[in-house]
Short mmCIF file of C-alpha atoms and ligand atoms in Angstrom, two decimals:
data_model
loop_
_atom_site.label_atom_id
_atom_site.label_comp_id
_atom_site.label_asym_id
_atom_site.label_seq_id
_atom_site.Cartn_x
_atom_site.Cartn_y
_atom_site.Cartn_z
CA MET A 1 -1.44 -33.12 -36.30
CA VAL A 2 -0.69 -34.18 -32.69
CA THR A 3 1.49 -37.32 -32.79
CA THR A 4 1.95 -37.91 -29.08
CA THR A 5 -0.35 -37.38 -26.11
CA GLU A 6 1.02 -37.88 -22.63
CA ASP A 7 -0.41 -37.65 -19.17
CA THR A 8 0.74 -35.91 -15.98
CA THR A 9 -0.67 -34.13 -12.93
CA VAL A 10 0.80 -30.63 -13.44
CA VAL A 11 2.17 -29.02 -16.59
CA ILE A 12 4.42 -26.12 -15.62
CA ILE A 13 4.93 -23.54 -18.37
CA GLY A 14 8.26 -21.76 -17.91
CA ALA A 15 11.53 -22.82 -16.23
CA GLY A 16 12.26 -19.58 -14.37
CA VAL A 17 12.34 -19.10 -10.61
CA ALA A 18 8.64 -19.90 -10.07
CA GLY A 19 8.44 -22.85 -12.48
CA LEU A 20 11.57 -24.61 -11.27
CA THR A 21 10.81 -24.04 -7.59
CA LEU A 22 7.32 -25.44 -8.10
CA GLY A 23 8.72 -28.45 -9.98
CA ASN A 24 11.07 -29.22 -7.11
CA PHE A 25 8.33 -28.85 -4.45
CA LEU A 26 6.00 -31.17 -6.38
CA LEU A 27 8.65 -33.84 -6.94
CA LYS A 28 9.50 -33.78 -3.25
CA SER A 29 5.82 -34.38 -2.52
CA GLY A 30 5.54 -37.28 -4.96
CA ILE A 31 3.44 -35.36 -7.51
CA ASP A 32 4.41 -35.79 -11.16
CA CYS A 33 4.85 -32.80 -13.41
CA VAL A 34 6.36 -31.75 -16.75
CA VAL A 35 8.12 -28.40 -17.20
CA LEU A 36 7.97 -26.83 -20.69
CA GLU A 37 10.47 -24.04 -21.34
CA LYS A 38 10.61 -21.99 -24.54
CA GLN A 39 14.32 -21.17 -24.37
CA SER A 40 17.42 -23.36 -24.37
CA ARG A 41 19.01 -24.50 -21.10
CA GLN A 42 22.07 -22.37 -21.81
CA TYR A 43 19.97 -19.24 -22.36
CA VAL A 44 17.92 -19.72 -19.18
CA GLU A 45 20.94 -20.47 -17.01
CA ASN A 46 22.76 -17.34 -18.11
CA ARG A 47 19.91 -14.82 -17.88
CA GLN A 48 21.04 -12.30 -15.26
CA ARG A 49 18.53 -10.34 -13.22
CA ALA A 50 18.19 -10.27 -9.42
CA GLY A 51 21.05 -10.83 -7.00
CA THR A 52 19.61 -11.65 -3.59
CA ILE A 53 17.16 -14.08 -2.02
CA ASP A 54 15.41 -12.46 0.93
CA SER A 55 14.98 -14.05 4.37
CA ARG A 56 11.57 -15.49 3.62
CA GLY A 57 12.85 -17.22 0.49
CA VAL A 58 15.92 -18.63 2.23
CA ARG A 59 13.81 -20.01 5.09
CA MET A 60 11.28 -21.44 2.64
CA PHE A 61 13.94 -23.37 0.68
CA ARG A 62 15.38 -24.61 3.98
CA GLU A 63 11.97 -25.91 5.13
CA TRP A 64 11.55 -27.82 1.84
CA GLY A 65 15.03 -29.37 2.18
CA LEU A 66 16.42 -27.31 -0.70
CA GLU A 67 18.74 -24.94 1.18
CA ASP A 68 21.62 -25.66 -1.21
CA VAL A 69 19.85 -23.96 -4.15
CA THR A 70 20.55 -20.52 -2.66
CA LYS A 71 24.29 -21.16 -2.36
CA ASP A 72 26.69 -19.38 -4.69
CA LYS A 73 30.30 -20.33 -4.15
CA ASP A 74 31.47 -17.07 -5.76
CA ALA A 75 29.31 -14.69 -3.71
CA ALA A 76 30.58 -12.54 -0.86
CA SER A 77 29.46 -14.02 2.46
CA GLU A 78 28.27 -10.71 3.85
CA ILE A 79 25.82 -8.14 2.49
CA THR A 80 27.29 -4.68 2.72
CA GLY A 81 26.48 -1.32 1.18
CA GLY A 82 25.02 2.06 1.79
CA ILE A 83 22.90 4.94 0.56
CA TRP A 84 24.56 8.08 -0.76
CA ILE A 85 22.49 11.23 -0.29
CA ASP A 86 23.88 14.31 -2.00
CA GLU A 87 27.25 12.52 -2.24
CA VAL A 88 27.41 11.61 1.49
CA MET A 89 27.45 7.89 2.33
CA TYR A 90 25.14 6.41 5.02
CA PRO A 91 25.94 2.73 5.77
CA MET A 92 22.97 0.38 6.04
CA ASP A 93 22.31 -1.88 9.03
CA PHE A 94 22.01 -5.50 7.87
CA ASP A 95 22.09 -7.13 11.32
CA ASP A 96 18.37 -7.02 12.00
CA ASP A 97 16.86 -10.51 12.64
CA ASN A 98 14.25 -9.95 9.94
CA ILE A 99 16.83 -9.68 7.22
CA SER A 100 19.85 -11.53 8.53
CA ASP A 101 18.93 -14.73 6.65
CA SER A 102 19.06 -12.98 3.22
CA VAL A 103 21.80 -14.29 0.95
CA LEU A 104 23.64 -12.98 -2.07
CA CYS A 105 22.79 -15.34 -4.92
CA PRO A 106 22.51 -14.08 -8.50
CA GLN A 107 19.24 -15.17 -10.12
CA GLN A 108 21.02 -17.22 -12.79
CA VAL A 109 22.84 -19.19 -10.06
CA LEU A 110 19.53 -19.91 -8.30
CA VAL A 111 18.03 -21.04 -11.62
CA ARG A 112 21.05 -23.25 -12.35
CA ASN A 113 20.88 -24.82 -8.87
CA LEU A 114 17.12 -25.38 -9.12
CA THR A 115 17.55 -26.99 -12.56
CA ASP A 116 20.25 -29.34 -11.24
CA ALA A 117 18.15 -30.27 -8.19
CA PHE A 118 15.09 -30.94 -10.36
CA LEU A 119 16.95 -33.11 -12.86
CA ARG A 120 18.80 -34.96 -10.09
CA ALA A 121 15.43 -35.83 -8.55
CA GLY A 122 14.32 -37.32 -11.90
CA GLY A 123 12.30 -34.26 -13.05
CA ASP A 124 10.98 -33.96 -16.62
CA LEU A 125 12.20 -30.65 -18.02
CA ARG A 126 11.86 -29.94 -21.74
CA PHE A 127 13.76 -26.99 -23.15
CA GLU A 128 13.02 -25.28 -26.49
CA ALA A 129 9.35 -26.22 -26.35
CA ARG A 130 7.73 -24.13 -29.09
CA ASP A 131 4.17 -22.80 -29.46
CA VAL A 132 3.05 -23.89 -26.00
CA THR A 133 -0.76 -23.57 -25.90
CA PRO A 134 -3.00 -24.53 -22.97
CA GLN A 135 -6.52 -25.69 -23.90
CA ASP A 136 -9.71 -27.03 -22.27
CA LEU A 137 -9.03 -25.01 -19.14
CA LEU A 138 -12.62 -25.29 -17.93
CA GLY A 139 -12.85 -29.03 -18.55
CA GLU A 140 -12.10 -31.87 -16.16
CA ARG A 141 -8.53 -32.06 -17.47
CA ALA A 142 -6.58 -29.51 -19.46
CA LEU A 143 -4.50 -30.22 -22.56
CA VAL A 144 -1.23 -28.41 -23.23
CA HIS A 145 -0.02 -28.47 -26.82
CA TYR A 146 3.54 -27.72 -27.87
CA ARG A 147 6.07 -28.46 -30.55
CA SER A 148 9.34 -30.19 -29.67
CA THR A 149 12.75 -29.19 -31.10
CA ASP A 150 12.35 -31.54 -34.09
CA GLY A 151 9.00 -29.90 -34.91
CA THR A 152 6.82 -32.78 -33.67
CA ALA A 153 3.45 -31.63 -32.35
CA LYS A 154 2.78 -32.98 -28.85
CA ALA A 155 0.07 -32.67 -26.23
CA ILE A 156 0.07 -33.34 -22.49
CA SER A 157 -3.13 -34.00 -20.61
CA CYS A 158 -3.05 -32.74 -16.98
CA ASP A 159 -5.09 -31.82 -13.92
CA PHE A 160 -3.46 -28.40 -13.46
CA VAL A 161 -1.56 -25.91 -15.60
CA ALA A 162 0.89 -23.64 -13.78
CA GLY A 163 1.52 -20.49 -15.86
CA CYS A 164 5.05 -19.59 -14.74
CA ASP A 165 6.09 -18.02 -18.04
CA GLY A 166 6.85 -14.51 -16.89
CA PHE A 167 5.37 -11.17 -17.91
CA HIS A 168 5.69 -11.80 -21.68
CA GLY A 169 4.53 -15.42 -21.61
CA ILE A 170 1.43 -16.94 -23.19
CA SER A 171 -0.42 -18.41 -20.20
CA ARG A 172 -2.13 -15.19 -19.17
CA ALA A 173 -3.46 -14.72 -22.72
CA SER A 174 -5.47 -17.95 -22.29
CA ILE A 175 -7.74 -16.14 -19.81
CA PRO A 176 -10.57 -14.35 -21.64
CA ASP A 177 -10.39 -10.54 -21.59
CA ASP A 178 -13.77 -10.23 -19.93
CA VAL A 179 -12.57 -12.38 -17.01
CA LEU A 180 -9.18 -10.76 -16.41
CA THR A 181 -8.70 -7.26 -14.98
CA ARG A 182 -5.38 -5.46 -15.45
CA TYR A 183 -4.27 -2.88 -12.89
CA SER A 184 -1.22 -0.92 -13.93
CA HIS A 185 0.80 2.14 -13.12
CA VAL A 186 3.69 3.34 -15.30
CA TYR A 187 6.24 5.93 -14.14
CA THR A 188 7.44 8.80 -16.34
CA PHE A 189 11.05 7.81 -15.69
CA SER A 190 12.89 4.56 -16.43
CA TRP A 191 16.16 2.94 -15.41
CA LEU A 192 19.07 2.39 -17.69
CA SER A 193 20.10 -1.07 -16.48
CA ILE A 194 23.69 -2.14 -17.14
CA LEU A 195 25.70 -5.28 -16.48
CA ALA A 196 29.41 -4.61 -16.02
CA GLU A 197 32.44 -6.74 -15.27
CA VAL A 198 33.53 -4.79 -12.22
CA PRO A 199 33.13 -5.32 -8.48
CA ALA A 200 30.41 -3.08 -7.00
CA ASN A 201 32.55 -0.23 -5.76
CA PRO A 202 30.83 1.83 -4.41
CA SER A 203 28.04 -0.60 -3.43
CA GLY A 204 24.55 0.80 -2.92
CA MET A 205 22.16 3.48 -4.15
CA ALA A 206 22.78 7.19 -4.68
CA ILE A 207 20.12 9.90 -4.33
CA HIS A 208 21.14 13.00 -6.20
CA ASP A 209 19.47 15.93 -7.94
CA ARG A 210 20.75 14.49 -11.24
CA GLY A 211 18.58 11.39 -10.47
CA LEU A 212 18.92 8.02 -8.75
CA ALA A 213 21.86 5.68 -9.38
CA GLY A 214 22.70 2.19 -8.17
CA MET A 215 25.67 -0.12 -8.15
CA ILE A 216 24.75 -3.58 -6.92
CA PRO A 217 27.02 -6.68 -6.68
CA ARG A 218 26.26 -9.64 -8.96
CA GLY A 219 29.21 -11.86 -8.00
CA ALA A 220 32.81 -11.10 -7.10
CA ASN A 221 33.63 -9.32 -10.35
CA ALA A 222 30.25 -8.27 -11.76
CA SER A 223 27.74 -5.53 -10.94
CA ARG A 224 24.38 -4.34 -12.06
CA LEU A 225 24.35 -0.57 -12.50
CA TYR A 226 21.20 1.54 -12.57
CA ILE A 227 20.80 5.11 -13.77
CA GLN A 228 17.43 6.89 -13.59
CA CYS A 229 16.62 8.40 -16.99
CA PRO A 230 13.60 9.82 -18.83
CA ALA A 231 11.13 7.12 -19.97
CA GLY A 232 11.84 7.81 -23.67
CA ASP A 233 15.63 7.35 -23.48
CA THR A 234 17.34 4.64 -25.57
CA PRO A 235 20.57 2.71 -24.77
CA GLU A 236 22.22 4.46 -27.75
CA GLN A 237 21.93 7.77 -25.89
CA TRP A 238 24.13 6.25 -23.18
CA PRO A 239 27.64 5.53 -24.52
CA ASP A 240 29.92 3.81 -21.97
CA GLU A 241 31.87 6.99 -21.06
CA ARG A 242 28.62 8.81 -20.25
CA ILE A 243 27.56 5.94 -17.94
CA TRP A 244 30.78 6.02 -15.88
CA SER A 245 30.87 9.80 -15.60
CA GLU A 246 27.19 9.93 -14.62
CA LEU A 247 27.69 7.29 -11.90
CA GLN A 248 30.66 9.25 -10.60
CA ALA A 249 28.61 12.46 -10.52
CA ARG A 250 25.64 10.88 -8.73
CA PHE A 251 27.70 8.96 -6.13
CA GLY A 252 30.11 11.88 -5.75
CA THR A 253 33.01 9.47 -5.51
CA GLU A 254 35.36 7.74 -7.89
CA VAL A 255 33.75 4.83 -9.78
CA PRO A 256 36.44 2.72 -11.50
CA PRO A 257 35.13 1.80 -14.98
CA GLY A 258 35.06 -1.74 -16.46
CA ARG A 259 33.74 -3.68 -19.44
CA ILE A 260 30.00 -3.19 -20.03
CA VAL A 261 28.36 -6.40 -21.25
CA ASP A 262 24.69 -5.41 -21.41
CA LYS A 263 22.78 -2.14 -21.48
CA ARG A 264 19.01 -1.81 -21.63
CA ILE A 265 16.15 0.48 -20.61
CA VAL A 266 13.89 -0.98 -17.91
CA PRO A 267 10.52 0.78 -17.59
CA LEU A 268 9.39 1.35 -14.02
CA ARG A 269 5.87 0.06 -13.62
CA CYS A 270 3.49 -1.88 -11.41
CA GLU A 271 1.16 -4.50 -12.89
CA VAL A 272 -1.38 -6.79 -11.26
CA PHE A 273 -3.71 -9.18 -13.11
CA SER A 274 -6.77 -10.50 -11.33
CA PRO A 275 -7.93 -13.23 -10.90
CA MET A 276 -4.80 -15.40 -10.98
CA SER A 277 -6.82 -18.58 -11.58
CA TYR A 278 -9.08 -19.56 -14.47
CA GLY A 279 -10.39 -23.12 -14.40
CA ASN A 280 -7.36 -25.43 -14.33
CA LEU A 281 -4.90 -22.64 -15.11
CA HIS A 282 -3.15 -20.76 -12.30
CA LEU A 283 -0.73 -17.89 -12.86
CA LEU A 284 2.43 -17.60 -10.73
CA GLY A 285 5.12 -14.92 -10.45
CA ASP A 286 5.69 -12.32 -13.16
CA ALA A 287 2.95 -13.89 -15.30
CA ALA A 288 0.48 -12.32 -12.85
CA HIS A 289 2.26 -9.24 -11.49
CA ILE A 290 5.37 -7.12 -11.63
CA VAL A 291 6.77 -4.61 -9.18
CA PRO A 292 9.20 -1.79 -10.03
CA PRO A 293 12.84 -2.97 -9.74
CA MET A 294 13.42 -0.37 -6.99
CA SER A 295 11.53 -2.60 -4.54
CA ALA A 296 13.52 -5.74 -5.48
CA LYS A 297 10.56 -7.92 -4.57
CA GLY A 298 9.99 -9.79 -7.86
CA ILE A 299 11.69 -12.96 -6.63
CA HIS A 300 9.98 -12.73 -3.26
CA LEU A 301 6.54 -12.58 -4.89
CA ALA A 302 7.30 -15.39 -7.35
CA LEU A 303 8.42 -17.62 -4.47
CA PHE A 304 5.42 -16.70 -2.33
CA ASP A 305 2.95 -17.66 -5.12
CA THR A 306 4.86 -20.87 -5.70
CA GLU A 307 4.66 -22.04 -2.13
CA VAL A 308 0.96 -21.19 -1.82
CA PHE A 309 0.23 -23.00 -5.10
CA ALA A 310 2.37 -26.05 -4.28
CA ARG A 311 0.61 -26.53 -0.92
CA ALA A 312 -2.79 -26.12 -2.63
CA VAL A 313 -2.00 -28.78 -5.26
CA ILE A 314 -0.61 -31.16 -2.65
CA LYS A 315 -3.75 -30.78 -0.53
CA LYS A 316 -5.97 -31.47 -3.53
CA VAL A 317 -3.98 -34.44 -4.82
CA GLN A 318 -3.29 -36.08 -1.46
CA GLU A 319 -6.52 -35.30 0.41
CA GLY A 320 -9.01 -34.43 -2.34
CA ASP A 321 -9.51 -31.02 -0.69
CA ALA A 322 -9.72 -28.15 -3.22
CA GLY A 323 -10.10 -25.39 -0.60
CA LEU A 324 -6.58 -23.99 -0.90
CA LEU A 325 -6.74 -24.08 -4.70
CA ASP A 326 -10.05 -22.23 -4.71
CA SER A 327 -8.57 -19.49 -2.54
CA TYR A 328 -5.16 -19.44 -4.33
CA SER A 329 -5.85 -16.22 -6.26
CA ASP A 330 -7.27 -14.32 -3.27
CA THR A 331 -4.46 -15.47 -0.96
CA CYS A 332 -1.75 -14.31 -3.38
CA LEU A 333 -3.46 -11.08 -4.42
CA SER A 334 -3.76 -9.90 -0.84
CA HIS A 335 0.00 -10.43 -0.38
CA ILE A 336 0.80 -8.85 -3.75
CA TRP A 337 -1.17 -5.65 -3.10
CA ASN A 338 0.65 -5.30 0.20
CA TYR A 339 3.98 -5.51 -1.64
CA GLN A 340 2.79 -3.18 -4.42
CA ALA A 341 2.10 -0.62 -1.68
CA PHE A 342 5.66 -1.06 -0.41
CA ALA A 343 7.06 -0.92 -3.95
CA VAL A 344 5.26 2.33 -4.78
CA TRP A 345 6.30 3.90 -1.48
CA ILE A 346 9.98 3.06 -1.87
CA THR A 347 10.06 3.90 -5.59
CA GLU A 348 8.56 7.33 -5.04
CA LEU A 349 10.62 8.05 -1.94
CA MET A 350 13.95 7.23 -3.60
CA HIS A 351 13.22 9.08 -6.86
CA ASN A 352 11.30 12.08 -5.55
CA ALA A 353 14.11 12.84 -3.08
CA GLY A 354 16.52 13.38 -5.97
CA ASP A 355 15.65 14.87 -9.36
CA ALA A 356 12.72 17.27 -8.74
CA SER A 357 12.03 17.76 -12.43
CA TYR A 358 9.52 14.87 -12.41
CA GLU A 359 7.34 15.46 -9.32
CA GLY A 360 8.36 18.95 -8.21
CA GLU A 361 10.00 20.62 -5.24
CA PHE A 362 7.09 20.03 -2.83
CA ARG A 363 7.33 16.24 -3.27
CA LYS A 364 11.10 16.47 -3.00
CA GLN A 365 10.87 18.14 0.41
CA LEU A 366 8.34 15.51 1.58
CA ALA A 367 10.67 12.72 0.42
CA ARG A 368 13.63 14.35 2.16
CA ALA A 369 11.65 14.55 5.43
CA GLU A 370 10.70 10.89 5.07
CA LEU A 371 14.34 9.93 4.42
CA GLU A 372 15.40 11.83 7.52
CA ARG A 373 12.87 9.75 9.49
CA GLN A 374 14.37 6.56 8.07
CA PHE A 375 17.73 7.50 9.46
CA THR A 376 16.55 8.65 12.89
CA SER A 377 13.88 6.04 13.70
CA PRO A 378 15.11 2.45 14.27
CA ALA A 379 11.74 1.00 13.22
CA ALA A 380 11.72 2.97 9.98
CA ASN A 381 15.35 2.10 9.34
CA ARG A 382 14.46 -1.60 9.44
CA LEU A 383 12.28 -1.18 6.35
CA PHE A 384 15.11 0.51 4.53
CA SER A 385 17.56 -2.22 5.43
CA GLU A 386 15.10 -4.83 4.26
CA LEU A 387 14.91 -3.07 0.94
CA SER A 388 18.65 -2.87 0.60
CA ALA A 389 19.09 -6.52 1.56
CA GLY A 390 16.67 -7.43 -1.22
CA LEU A 391 18.26 -5.22 -3.80
CA LEU A 392 21.89 -5.95 -3.13
P1 LIG B 401 10.82 -15.56 -15.20
O1 LIG B 401 12.04 -15.66 -14.38
O2 LIG B 401 10.73 -14.49 -16.23
O3 LIG B 401 10.63 -16.99 -15.88
C1 LIG B 401 9.67 -17.19 -16.91
C2 LIG B 401 10.15 -18.35 -17.75
O4 LIG B 401 9.15 -18.67 -18.72
C3 LIG B 401 9.76 -18.83 -19.99
N1 LIG B 401 8.74 -18.59 -21.03
C4 LIG B 401 8.09 -19.58 -21.67
N2 LIG B 401 8.18 -20.93 -21.58
C5 LIG B 401 7.38 -21.66 -22.39
N3 LIG B 401 6.53 -21.10 -23.31
C6 LIG B 401 6.42 -19.76 -23.42
N4 LIG B 401 5.59 -19.22 -24.31
C7 LIG B 401 7.23 -18.94 -22.59
N5 LIG B 401 7.37 -17.60 -22.45
C8 LIG B 401 8.29 -17.40 -21.50
C9 LIG B 401 10.91 -17.84 -19.98
O5 LIG B 401 11.90 -18.14 -20.94
C10 LIG B 401 11.41 -17.99 -18.53
O6 LIG B 401 12.36 -19.01 -18.42
O7 LIG B 401 9.52 -15.41 -14.29
P2 LIG B 401 9.23 -15.89 -12.77
O8 LIG B 401 9.60 -17.33 -12.61
O9 LIG B 401 7.87 -15.44 -12.48
O10 LIG B 401 10.28 -15.10 -11.85
C11 LIG B 401 10.14 -13.71 -11.69
C12 LIG B 401 11.51 -13.07 -11.56
O11 LIG B 401 12.34 -13.54 -12.61
C13 LIG B 401 11.43 -11.55 -11.61
O12 LIG B 401 10.41 -11.10 -10.74
C14 LIG B 401 12.74 -10.86 -11.22
O13 LIG B 401 13.77 -11.18 -12.12
C15 LIG B 401 12.53 -9.36 -11.20
N6 LIG B 401 13.82 -8.64 -10.96
C16 LIG B 401 14.32 -8.57 -9.69
N7 LIG B 401 13.67 -9.18 -8.67
C17 LIG B 401 14.16 -9.13 -7.42
O14 LIG B 401 13.57 -9.72 -6.51
N8 LIG B 401 15.34 -8.43 -7.14
C18 LIG B 401 16.03 -7.78 -8.12
O15 LIG B 401 17.06 -7.19 -7.85
C19 LIG B 401 15.54 -7.85 -9.45
N9 LIG B 401 16.21 -7.27 -10.47
C20 LIG B 401 14.52 -8.05 -12.04
C21 LIG B 401 15.74 -7.39 -11.75
C22 LIG B 401 14.04 -8.12 -13.36
C23 LIG B 401 14.76 -7.53 -14.38
N10 LIG B 401 14.24 -7.57 -15.71
C24 LIG B 401 13.35 -8.66 -16.11
C25 LIG B 401 13.87 -6.37 -16.32
C26 LIG B 401 16.47 -6.82 -12.78
C27 LIG B 401 15.99 -6.88 -14.10
C28 LIG B 401 16.84 -6.28 -15.20
#
């Protein structure tokens, strides 16, 4: 039985990058909202994933008066790193104007900063909200049910529901199957993704016939390590010693080992769900799409959706104009497909150039020719630097 029904303009499901950014934008615009998050505050603020905010994201936060959320007092001030090809290091150029605004900021720091900013501004953020269920999405107002930590059933009536609950959330499942189309592509290789308490040394990506490897800074004394592996591999097949020796082999240089704190297999895949709107429900970020981690554009896409959606809601609430909301899905999908194209290109280039056992020698030679072009053409090199600035 529902014991409490409240009222707001926007219910935001999920306190990740998209949900918290949206909450902050709405509060700044005088629009009330409630954020419902399944996990505890401690869990959300310690979930480590990405490490960089790209130039577009940094400029966007600045324009909304939130530049401080991208600041990490422990991060190095400069992005550095390179690409190792067959054990030879090629430094990347990070001085280009298009990428020079990118900053090192681990995702959990961004989330922590966004949470603080939201609460400081008087935001309503409810952690450990169980069984969140949006209803009446085609009605005048939607109703979002949930259960609070003490088990009380609650419901919030709202004009808009923002589904910011990531790839495994529940919002997307509220859209009927015959309305939603899923486009997906899954690679036959995965990444073993590792968090280690060591500085990233070496720092960058290695292309090698044993497969791709990466060592990316996540703070002064932490790194995320990536090792390309067959899609069926399990973390148990990768004891710590094997990880350090494999990194050493693929970079072709000494890799000082450290404590490994997390080890998991990340499938490489592309997913797009269309449309991103259904009645009062709008999907944002990973709830609607994911890109392979090689492209490092997950945060970029989540922030893009958020800004488009925030401006659409503001226009509707302040001027009664639903035009931007009606075109929300089309606007985002056009941007997303553009970035999926980039993600597929860079994923295939970086993997095909190394271990030929997946796509064959012909593709390997094509990828090597393309890599050569990246290093000899300034325009092509810019793309590569942009990628590295996102990933690092
Ligand atoms: P998030 O960050 O997953 O946030 C979703 C939030 O919703 C909550 N939630 C629910 N809340 C209420 N009710 C429910 N039923 C709920 N179900 C879930 C979750 O607890 C969470 O708090 O999604 P969002 O906001 O769309 O942001 C997307 C980004 O997090 C994602 O794209 C990136 O992390 C992807 N990604 C990377 N992106 C980059 O740009 N650069 C990188 O280097 C990078 N590295 C990575 C990554 C993702 C990784 N994972 C997930 C495999 C490295 C890894 C390991």
